[in-house]
PDB file of C-alpha atoms in Angstrom:
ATOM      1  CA  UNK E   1      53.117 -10.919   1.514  1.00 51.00           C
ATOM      2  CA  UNK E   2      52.267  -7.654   3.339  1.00 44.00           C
ATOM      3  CA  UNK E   3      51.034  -6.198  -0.565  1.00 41.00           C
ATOM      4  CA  UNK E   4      48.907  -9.020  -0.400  1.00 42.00           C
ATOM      5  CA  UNK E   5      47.473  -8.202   3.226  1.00 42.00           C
ATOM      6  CA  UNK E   6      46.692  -4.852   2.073  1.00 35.00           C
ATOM      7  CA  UNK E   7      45.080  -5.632  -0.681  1.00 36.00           C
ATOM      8  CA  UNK E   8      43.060  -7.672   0.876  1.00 36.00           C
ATOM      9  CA  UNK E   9      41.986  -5.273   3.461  1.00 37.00           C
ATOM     10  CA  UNK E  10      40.962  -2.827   0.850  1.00 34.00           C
ATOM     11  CA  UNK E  11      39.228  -5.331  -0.696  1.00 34.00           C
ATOM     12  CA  UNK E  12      37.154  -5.870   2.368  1.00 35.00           C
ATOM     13  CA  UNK E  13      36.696  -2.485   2.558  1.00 35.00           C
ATOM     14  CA  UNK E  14      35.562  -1.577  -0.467  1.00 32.00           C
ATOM     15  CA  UNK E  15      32.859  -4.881  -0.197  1.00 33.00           C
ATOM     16  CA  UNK E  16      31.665  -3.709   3.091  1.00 36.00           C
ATOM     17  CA  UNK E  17      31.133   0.096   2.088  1.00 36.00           C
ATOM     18  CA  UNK E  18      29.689  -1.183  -1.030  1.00 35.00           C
ATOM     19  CA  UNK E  19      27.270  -3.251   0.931  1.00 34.00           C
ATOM     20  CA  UNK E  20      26.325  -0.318   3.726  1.00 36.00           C
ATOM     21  CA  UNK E  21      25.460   1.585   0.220  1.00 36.00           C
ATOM     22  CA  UNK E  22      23.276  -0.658  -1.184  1.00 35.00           C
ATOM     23  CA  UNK E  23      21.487  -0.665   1.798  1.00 39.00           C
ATOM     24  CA  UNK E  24      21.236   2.782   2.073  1.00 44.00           C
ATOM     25  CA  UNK E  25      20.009   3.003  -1.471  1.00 42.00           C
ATOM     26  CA  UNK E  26      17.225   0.687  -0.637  1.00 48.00           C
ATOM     27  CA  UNK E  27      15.999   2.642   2.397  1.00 56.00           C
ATOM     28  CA  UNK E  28      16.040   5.793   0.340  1.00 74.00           C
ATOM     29  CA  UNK E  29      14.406   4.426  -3.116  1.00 91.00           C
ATOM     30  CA  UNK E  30      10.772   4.615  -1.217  1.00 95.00           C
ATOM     31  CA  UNK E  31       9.237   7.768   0.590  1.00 96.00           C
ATOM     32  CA  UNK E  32       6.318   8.013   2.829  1.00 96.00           C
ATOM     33  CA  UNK E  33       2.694   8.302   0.634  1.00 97.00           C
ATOM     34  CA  UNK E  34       4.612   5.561  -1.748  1.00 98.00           C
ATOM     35  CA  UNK E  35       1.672   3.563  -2.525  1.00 98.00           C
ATOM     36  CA  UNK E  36       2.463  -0.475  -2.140  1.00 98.00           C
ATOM     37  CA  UNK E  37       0.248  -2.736  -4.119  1.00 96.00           C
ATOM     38  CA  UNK E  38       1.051  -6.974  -2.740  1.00 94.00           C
ATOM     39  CA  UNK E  39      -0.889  -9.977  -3.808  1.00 87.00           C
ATOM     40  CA  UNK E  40      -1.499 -12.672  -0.692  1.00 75.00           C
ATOM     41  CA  UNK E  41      -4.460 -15.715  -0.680  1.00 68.00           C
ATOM     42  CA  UNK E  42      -5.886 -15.505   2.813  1.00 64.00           C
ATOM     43  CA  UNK E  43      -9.655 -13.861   3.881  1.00 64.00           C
ATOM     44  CA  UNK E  44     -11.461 -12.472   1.127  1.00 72.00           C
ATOM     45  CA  UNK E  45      -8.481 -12.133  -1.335  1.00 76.00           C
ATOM     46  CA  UNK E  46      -9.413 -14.607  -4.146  1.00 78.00           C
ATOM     47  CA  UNK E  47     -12.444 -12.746  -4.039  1.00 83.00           C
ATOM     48  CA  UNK E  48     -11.370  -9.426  -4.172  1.00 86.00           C
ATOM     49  CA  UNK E  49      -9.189  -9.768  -7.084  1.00 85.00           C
ATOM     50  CA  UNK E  50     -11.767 -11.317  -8.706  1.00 85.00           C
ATOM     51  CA  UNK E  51     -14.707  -8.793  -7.931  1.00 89.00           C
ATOM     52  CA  UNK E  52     -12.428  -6.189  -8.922  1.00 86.00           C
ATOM     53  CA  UNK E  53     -10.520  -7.793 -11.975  1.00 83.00           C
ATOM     54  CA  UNK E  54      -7.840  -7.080 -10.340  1.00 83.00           C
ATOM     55  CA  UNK E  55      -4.033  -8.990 -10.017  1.00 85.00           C
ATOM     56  CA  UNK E  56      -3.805  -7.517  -6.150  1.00 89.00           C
ATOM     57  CA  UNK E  57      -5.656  -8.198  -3.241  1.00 89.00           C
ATOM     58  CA  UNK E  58      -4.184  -5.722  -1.261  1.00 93.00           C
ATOM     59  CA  UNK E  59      -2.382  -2.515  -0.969  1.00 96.00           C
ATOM     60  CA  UNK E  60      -0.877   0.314   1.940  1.00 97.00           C
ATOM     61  CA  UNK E  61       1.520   3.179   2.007  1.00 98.00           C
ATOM     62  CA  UNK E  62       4.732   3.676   2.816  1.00 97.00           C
ATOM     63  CA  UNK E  63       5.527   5.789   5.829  1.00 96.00           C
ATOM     64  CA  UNK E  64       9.350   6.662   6.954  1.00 94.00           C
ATOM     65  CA  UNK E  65       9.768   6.233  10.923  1.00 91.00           C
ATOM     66  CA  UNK E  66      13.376   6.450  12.177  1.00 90.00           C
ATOM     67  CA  UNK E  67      15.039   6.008   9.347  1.00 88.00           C
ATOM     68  CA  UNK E  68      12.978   2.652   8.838  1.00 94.00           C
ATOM     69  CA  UNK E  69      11.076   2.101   5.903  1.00 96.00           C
ATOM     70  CA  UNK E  70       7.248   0.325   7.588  1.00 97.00           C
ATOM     71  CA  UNK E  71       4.178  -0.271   5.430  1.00 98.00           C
ATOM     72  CA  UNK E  72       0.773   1.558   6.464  1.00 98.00           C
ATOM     73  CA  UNK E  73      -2.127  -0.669   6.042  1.00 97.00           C
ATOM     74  CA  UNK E  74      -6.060  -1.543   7.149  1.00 97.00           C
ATOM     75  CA  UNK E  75      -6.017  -4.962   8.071  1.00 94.00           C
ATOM     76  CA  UNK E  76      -7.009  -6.466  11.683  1.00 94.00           C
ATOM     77  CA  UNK E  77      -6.565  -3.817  13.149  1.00 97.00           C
ATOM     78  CA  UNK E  78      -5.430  -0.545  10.922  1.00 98.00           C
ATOM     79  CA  UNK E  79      -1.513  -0.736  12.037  1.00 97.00           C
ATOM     80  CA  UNK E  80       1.970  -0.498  10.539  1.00 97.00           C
ATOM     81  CA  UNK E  81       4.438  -3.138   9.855  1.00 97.00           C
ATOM     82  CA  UNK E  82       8.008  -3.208   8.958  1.00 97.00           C
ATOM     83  CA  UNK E  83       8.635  -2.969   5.061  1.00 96.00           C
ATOM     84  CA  UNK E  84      10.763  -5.974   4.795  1.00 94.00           C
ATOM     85  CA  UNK E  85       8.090  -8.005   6.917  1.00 95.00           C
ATOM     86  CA  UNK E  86       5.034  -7.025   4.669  1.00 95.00           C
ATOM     87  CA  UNK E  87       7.202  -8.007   1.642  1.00 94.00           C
ATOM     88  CA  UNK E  88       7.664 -11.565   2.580  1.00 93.00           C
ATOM     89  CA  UNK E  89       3.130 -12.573   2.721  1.00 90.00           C
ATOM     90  CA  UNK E  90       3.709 -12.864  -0.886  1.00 87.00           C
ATOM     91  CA  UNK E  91       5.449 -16.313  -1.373  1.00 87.00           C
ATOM     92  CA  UNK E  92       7.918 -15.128  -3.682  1.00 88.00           C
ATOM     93  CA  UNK E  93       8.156 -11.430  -2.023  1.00 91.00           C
ATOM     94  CA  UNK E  94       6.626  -9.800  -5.105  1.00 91.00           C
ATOM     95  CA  UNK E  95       4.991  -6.311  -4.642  1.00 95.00           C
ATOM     96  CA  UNK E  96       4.946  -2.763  -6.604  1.00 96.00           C
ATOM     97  CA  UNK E  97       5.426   0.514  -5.617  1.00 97.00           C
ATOM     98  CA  UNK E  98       3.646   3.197  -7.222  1.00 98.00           C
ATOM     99  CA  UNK E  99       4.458   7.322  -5.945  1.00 98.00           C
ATOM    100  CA  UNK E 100       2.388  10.497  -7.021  1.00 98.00           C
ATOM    101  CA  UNK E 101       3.576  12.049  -9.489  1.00 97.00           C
ATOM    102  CA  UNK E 102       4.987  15.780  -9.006  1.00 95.00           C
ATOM    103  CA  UNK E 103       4.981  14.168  -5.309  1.00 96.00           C
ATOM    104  CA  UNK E 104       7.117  17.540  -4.290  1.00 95.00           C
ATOM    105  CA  UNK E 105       4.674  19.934  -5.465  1.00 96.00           C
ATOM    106  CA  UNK E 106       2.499  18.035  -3.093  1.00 97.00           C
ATOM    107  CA  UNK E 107       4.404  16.822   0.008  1.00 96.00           C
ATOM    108  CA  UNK E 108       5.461  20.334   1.690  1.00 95.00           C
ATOM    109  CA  UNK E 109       6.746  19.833   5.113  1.00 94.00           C
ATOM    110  CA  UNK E 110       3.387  21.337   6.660  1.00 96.00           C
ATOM    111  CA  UNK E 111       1.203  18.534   4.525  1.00 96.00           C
ATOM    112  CA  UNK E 112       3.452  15.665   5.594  1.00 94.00           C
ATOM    113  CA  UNK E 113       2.571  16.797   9.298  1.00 95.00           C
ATOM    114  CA  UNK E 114      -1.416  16.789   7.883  1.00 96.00           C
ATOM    115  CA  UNK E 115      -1.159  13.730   6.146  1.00 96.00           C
ATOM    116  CA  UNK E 116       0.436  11.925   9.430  1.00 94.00           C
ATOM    117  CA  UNK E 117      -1.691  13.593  11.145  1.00 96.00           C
ATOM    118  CA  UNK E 118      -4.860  12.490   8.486  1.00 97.00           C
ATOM    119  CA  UNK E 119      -2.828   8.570   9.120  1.00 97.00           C
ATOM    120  CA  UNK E 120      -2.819   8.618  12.870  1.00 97.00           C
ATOM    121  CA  UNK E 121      -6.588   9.302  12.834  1.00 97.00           C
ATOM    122  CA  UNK E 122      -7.637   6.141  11.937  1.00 97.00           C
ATOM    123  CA  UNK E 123      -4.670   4.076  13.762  1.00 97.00           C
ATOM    124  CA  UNK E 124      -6.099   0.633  15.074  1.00 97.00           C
ATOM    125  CA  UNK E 125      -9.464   0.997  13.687  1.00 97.00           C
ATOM    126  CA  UNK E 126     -11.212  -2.254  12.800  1.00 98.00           C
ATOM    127  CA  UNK E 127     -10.811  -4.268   9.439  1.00 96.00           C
ATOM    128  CA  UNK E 128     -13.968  -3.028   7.560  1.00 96.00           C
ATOM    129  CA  UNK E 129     -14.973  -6.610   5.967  1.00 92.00           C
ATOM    130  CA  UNK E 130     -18.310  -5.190   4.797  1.00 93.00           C
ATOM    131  CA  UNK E 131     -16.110  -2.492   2.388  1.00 94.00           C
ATOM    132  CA  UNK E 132     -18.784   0.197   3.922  1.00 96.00           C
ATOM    133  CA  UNK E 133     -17.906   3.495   2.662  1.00 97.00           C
ATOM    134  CA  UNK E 134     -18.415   5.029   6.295  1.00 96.00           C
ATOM    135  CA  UNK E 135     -14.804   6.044   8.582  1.00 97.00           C
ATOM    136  CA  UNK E 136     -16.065   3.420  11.385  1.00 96.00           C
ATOM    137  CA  UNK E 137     -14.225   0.400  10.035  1.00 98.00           C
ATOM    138  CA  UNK E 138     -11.944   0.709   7.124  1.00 98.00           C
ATOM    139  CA  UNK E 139     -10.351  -1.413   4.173  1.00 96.00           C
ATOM    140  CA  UNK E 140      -6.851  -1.363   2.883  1.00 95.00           C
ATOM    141  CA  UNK E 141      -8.086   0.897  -0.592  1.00 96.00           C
ATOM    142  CA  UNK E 142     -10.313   2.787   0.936  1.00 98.00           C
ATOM    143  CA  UNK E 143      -8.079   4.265   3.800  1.00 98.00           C
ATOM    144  CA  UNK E 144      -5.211   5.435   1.556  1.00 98.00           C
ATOM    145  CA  UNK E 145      -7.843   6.744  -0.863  1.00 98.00           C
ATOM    146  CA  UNK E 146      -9.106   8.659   1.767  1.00 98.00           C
ATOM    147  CA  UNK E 147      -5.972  10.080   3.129  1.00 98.00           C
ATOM    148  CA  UNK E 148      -5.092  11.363  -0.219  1.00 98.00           C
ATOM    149  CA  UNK E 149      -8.266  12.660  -0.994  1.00 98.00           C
ATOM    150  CA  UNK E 150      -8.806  14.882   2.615  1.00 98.00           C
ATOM    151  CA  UNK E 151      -5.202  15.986   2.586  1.00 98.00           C
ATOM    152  CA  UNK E 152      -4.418  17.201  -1.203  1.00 98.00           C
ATOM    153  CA  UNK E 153      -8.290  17.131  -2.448  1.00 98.00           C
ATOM    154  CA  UNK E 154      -6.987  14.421  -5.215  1.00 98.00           C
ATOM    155  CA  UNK E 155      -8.488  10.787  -6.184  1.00 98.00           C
ATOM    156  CA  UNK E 156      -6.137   8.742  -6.729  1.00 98.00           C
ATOM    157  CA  UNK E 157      -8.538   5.868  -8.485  1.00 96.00           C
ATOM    158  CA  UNK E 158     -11.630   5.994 -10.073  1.00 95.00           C
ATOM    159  CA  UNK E 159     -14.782   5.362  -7.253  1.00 97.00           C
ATOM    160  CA  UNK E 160     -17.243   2.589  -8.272  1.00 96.00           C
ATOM    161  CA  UNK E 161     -20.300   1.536  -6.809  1.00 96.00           C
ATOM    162  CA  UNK E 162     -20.774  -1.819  -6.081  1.00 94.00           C
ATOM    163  CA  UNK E 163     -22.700  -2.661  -8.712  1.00 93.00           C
ATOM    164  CA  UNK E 164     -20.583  -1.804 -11.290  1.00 94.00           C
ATOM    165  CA  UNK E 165     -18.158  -4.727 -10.036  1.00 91.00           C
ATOM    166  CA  UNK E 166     -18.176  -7.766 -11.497  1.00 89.00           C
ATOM    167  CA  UNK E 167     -20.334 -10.753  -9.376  1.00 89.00           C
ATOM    168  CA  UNK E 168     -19.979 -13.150 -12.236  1.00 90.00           C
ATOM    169  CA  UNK E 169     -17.601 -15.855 -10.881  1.00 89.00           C
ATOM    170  CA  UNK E 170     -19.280 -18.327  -8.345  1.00 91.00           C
ATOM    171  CA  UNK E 171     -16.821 -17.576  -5.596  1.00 86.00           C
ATOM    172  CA  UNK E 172     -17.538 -14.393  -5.797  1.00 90.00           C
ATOM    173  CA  UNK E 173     -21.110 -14.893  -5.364  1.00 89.00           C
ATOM    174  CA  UNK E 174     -20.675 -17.746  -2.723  1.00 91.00           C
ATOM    175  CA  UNK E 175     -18.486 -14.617  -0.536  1.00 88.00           C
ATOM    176  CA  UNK E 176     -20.979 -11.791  -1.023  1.00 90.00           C
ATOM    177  CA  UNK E 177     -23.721 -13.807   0.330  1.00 92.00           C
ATOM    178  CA  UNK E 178     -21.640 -14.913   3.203  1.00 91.00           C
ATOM    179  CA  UNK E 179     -20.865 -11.089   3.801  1.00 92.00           C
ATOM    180  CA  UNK E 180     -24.443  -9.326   2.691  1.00 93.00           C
ATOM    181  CA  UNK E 181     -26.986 -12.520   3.688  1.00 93.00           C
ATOM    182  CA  UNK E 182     -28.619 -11.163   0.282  1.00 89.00           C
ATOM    183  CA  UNK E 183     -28.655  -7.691   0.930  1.00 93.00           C
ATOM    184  CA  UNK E 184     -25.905  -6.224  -1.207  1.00 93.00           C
ATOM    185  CA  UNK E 185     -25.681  -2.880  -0.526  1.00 95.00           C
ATOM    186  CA  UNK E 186     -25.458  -1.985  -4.584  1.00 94.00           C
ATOM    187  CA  UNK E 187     -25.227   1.804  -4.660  1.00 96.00           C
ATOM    188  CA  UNK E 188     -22.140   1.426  -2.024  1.00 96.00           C
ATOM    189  CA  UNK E 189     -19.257   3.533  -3.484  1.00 97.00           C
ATOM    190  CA  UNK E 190     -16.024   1.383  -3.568  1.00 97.00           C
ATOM    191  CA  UNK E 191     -12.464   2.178  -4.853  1.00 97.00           C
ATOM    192  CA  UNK E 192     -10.266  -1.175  -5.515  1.00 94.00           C
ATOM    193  CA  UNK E 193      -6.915  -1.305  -5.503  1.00 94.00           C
ATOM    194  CA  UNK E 194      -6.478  -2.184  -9.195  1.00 94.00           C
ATOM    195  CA  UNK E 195      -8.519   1.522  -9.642  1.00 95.00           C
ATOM    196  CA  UNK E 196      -5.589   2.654  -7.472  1.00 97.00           C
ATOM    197  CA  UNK E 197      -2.936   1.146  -9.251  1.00 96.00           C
ATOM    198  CA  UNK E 198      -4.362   2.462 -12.743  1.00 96.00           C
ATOM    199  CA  UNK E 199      -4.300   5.880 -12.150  1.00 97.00           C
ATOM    200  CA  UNK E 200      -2.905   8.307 -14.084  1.00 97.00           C
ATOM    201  CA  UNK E 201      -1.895  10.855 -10.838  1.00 98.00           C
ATOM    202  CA  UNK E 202       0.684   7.740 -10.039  1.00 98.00           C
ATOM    203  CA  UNK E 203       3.972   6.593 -11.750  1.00 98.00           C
ATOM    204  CA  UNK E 204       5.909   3.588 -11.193  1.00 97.00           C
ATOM    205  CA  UNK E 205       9.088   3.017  -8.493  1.00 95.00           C
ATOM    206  CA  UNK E 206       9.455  -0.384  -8.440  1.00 82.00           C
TER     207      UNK E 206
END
């Protein structure tokens, strides 16, 4: 009987430490600059993956803050969010994570200060539903494209202008005259997040 105790408290022991690891595991498979790409339908979503040709509406960064693992992002306002509560907008909690690549080369422990630094600047600025290439308002591709861009001089995404996107589906149309009132601004520059996500300077996490 008392072999049988013990064994069961080892047991336990072993489940529980194998639990705290997986955990752990999961908190350190992402580090901050990861790039998160999510799909959600709300707001201008359908359109955006549509304009863009795109299979996400939406994207942000991971940033590390007490051990936490919270999800950088330009909505209403620009904020952060807990990881595990920006996973679950997607119904079925799908979402990719994408990291540069050679990210130590890169992330020294004077440009991680910069590039928080570069983040905090722009901390509950408006949701920039025009996708105006201007640092007044901003939008969830633009931002991190930004950050990247004024901290290591990289593009992470090929720029577009807005007339290079594609206008051809009727909701599309039916949004950008809701937004513009016929005055597209066409010569606009504009990065997607599918641009994001195709980049060569990125590799794959999850």
């Amino acid at each position: 009987m008392r072999k049988n105790r013990f064994l069961l408290v080892i047991l336990v022991v072993l489940f529980v430490s194998t639990i705290s690891c997986q955990s752990n595991e999961f908190q350190d498979i992402y580090q901050t600059g990861d790039l998160v790409f999510q799909d959600f339908e709300f707001g201008n979503s359908a359109a955006i993956k549509l304009i863009s040709n795109s299979k996400y509406s939406h994207m942000g960064m991971i940033v590390k803050l007490d051990g936490k693992n919270y999800v950088y992002e330009a909505v209403q306002p620009v904020q952060v969010v807990l990881l595990e509560d920006w996973i679950t907008r997607n119904p079925e909690k799908k979402f990719e994570v994408k990291r540069l690549k050679n990210r130590a080369t890169y992330f020294t422990e004077a440009s991680l200060l910069k590039f928080k630094e570069e983040m905090n600047k722009y901390m509950d600025k408006n949701y920039d539903g025009k996708f105006a290439w201007s640092d007044n308002e901003m939008y969830c591709s633009e931002i991190v494209w930004k950050i990247y861009n004024r901290v290591f001089n990289l593009e992470i995404g090929k720029l577009q202008q807005m007339n290079d996107l594609d206008f051809s589906n009727p909701l599309v149309a039916a949004k950008l005259e809701e937004i513009y009132q016929g005055d597209i601004p066409l010569h606009e520059w504009v990065i997607s997040p599918q641009k994001m996500y195709e980049s060569n300077l990125l590799e794959t996490v999850k």
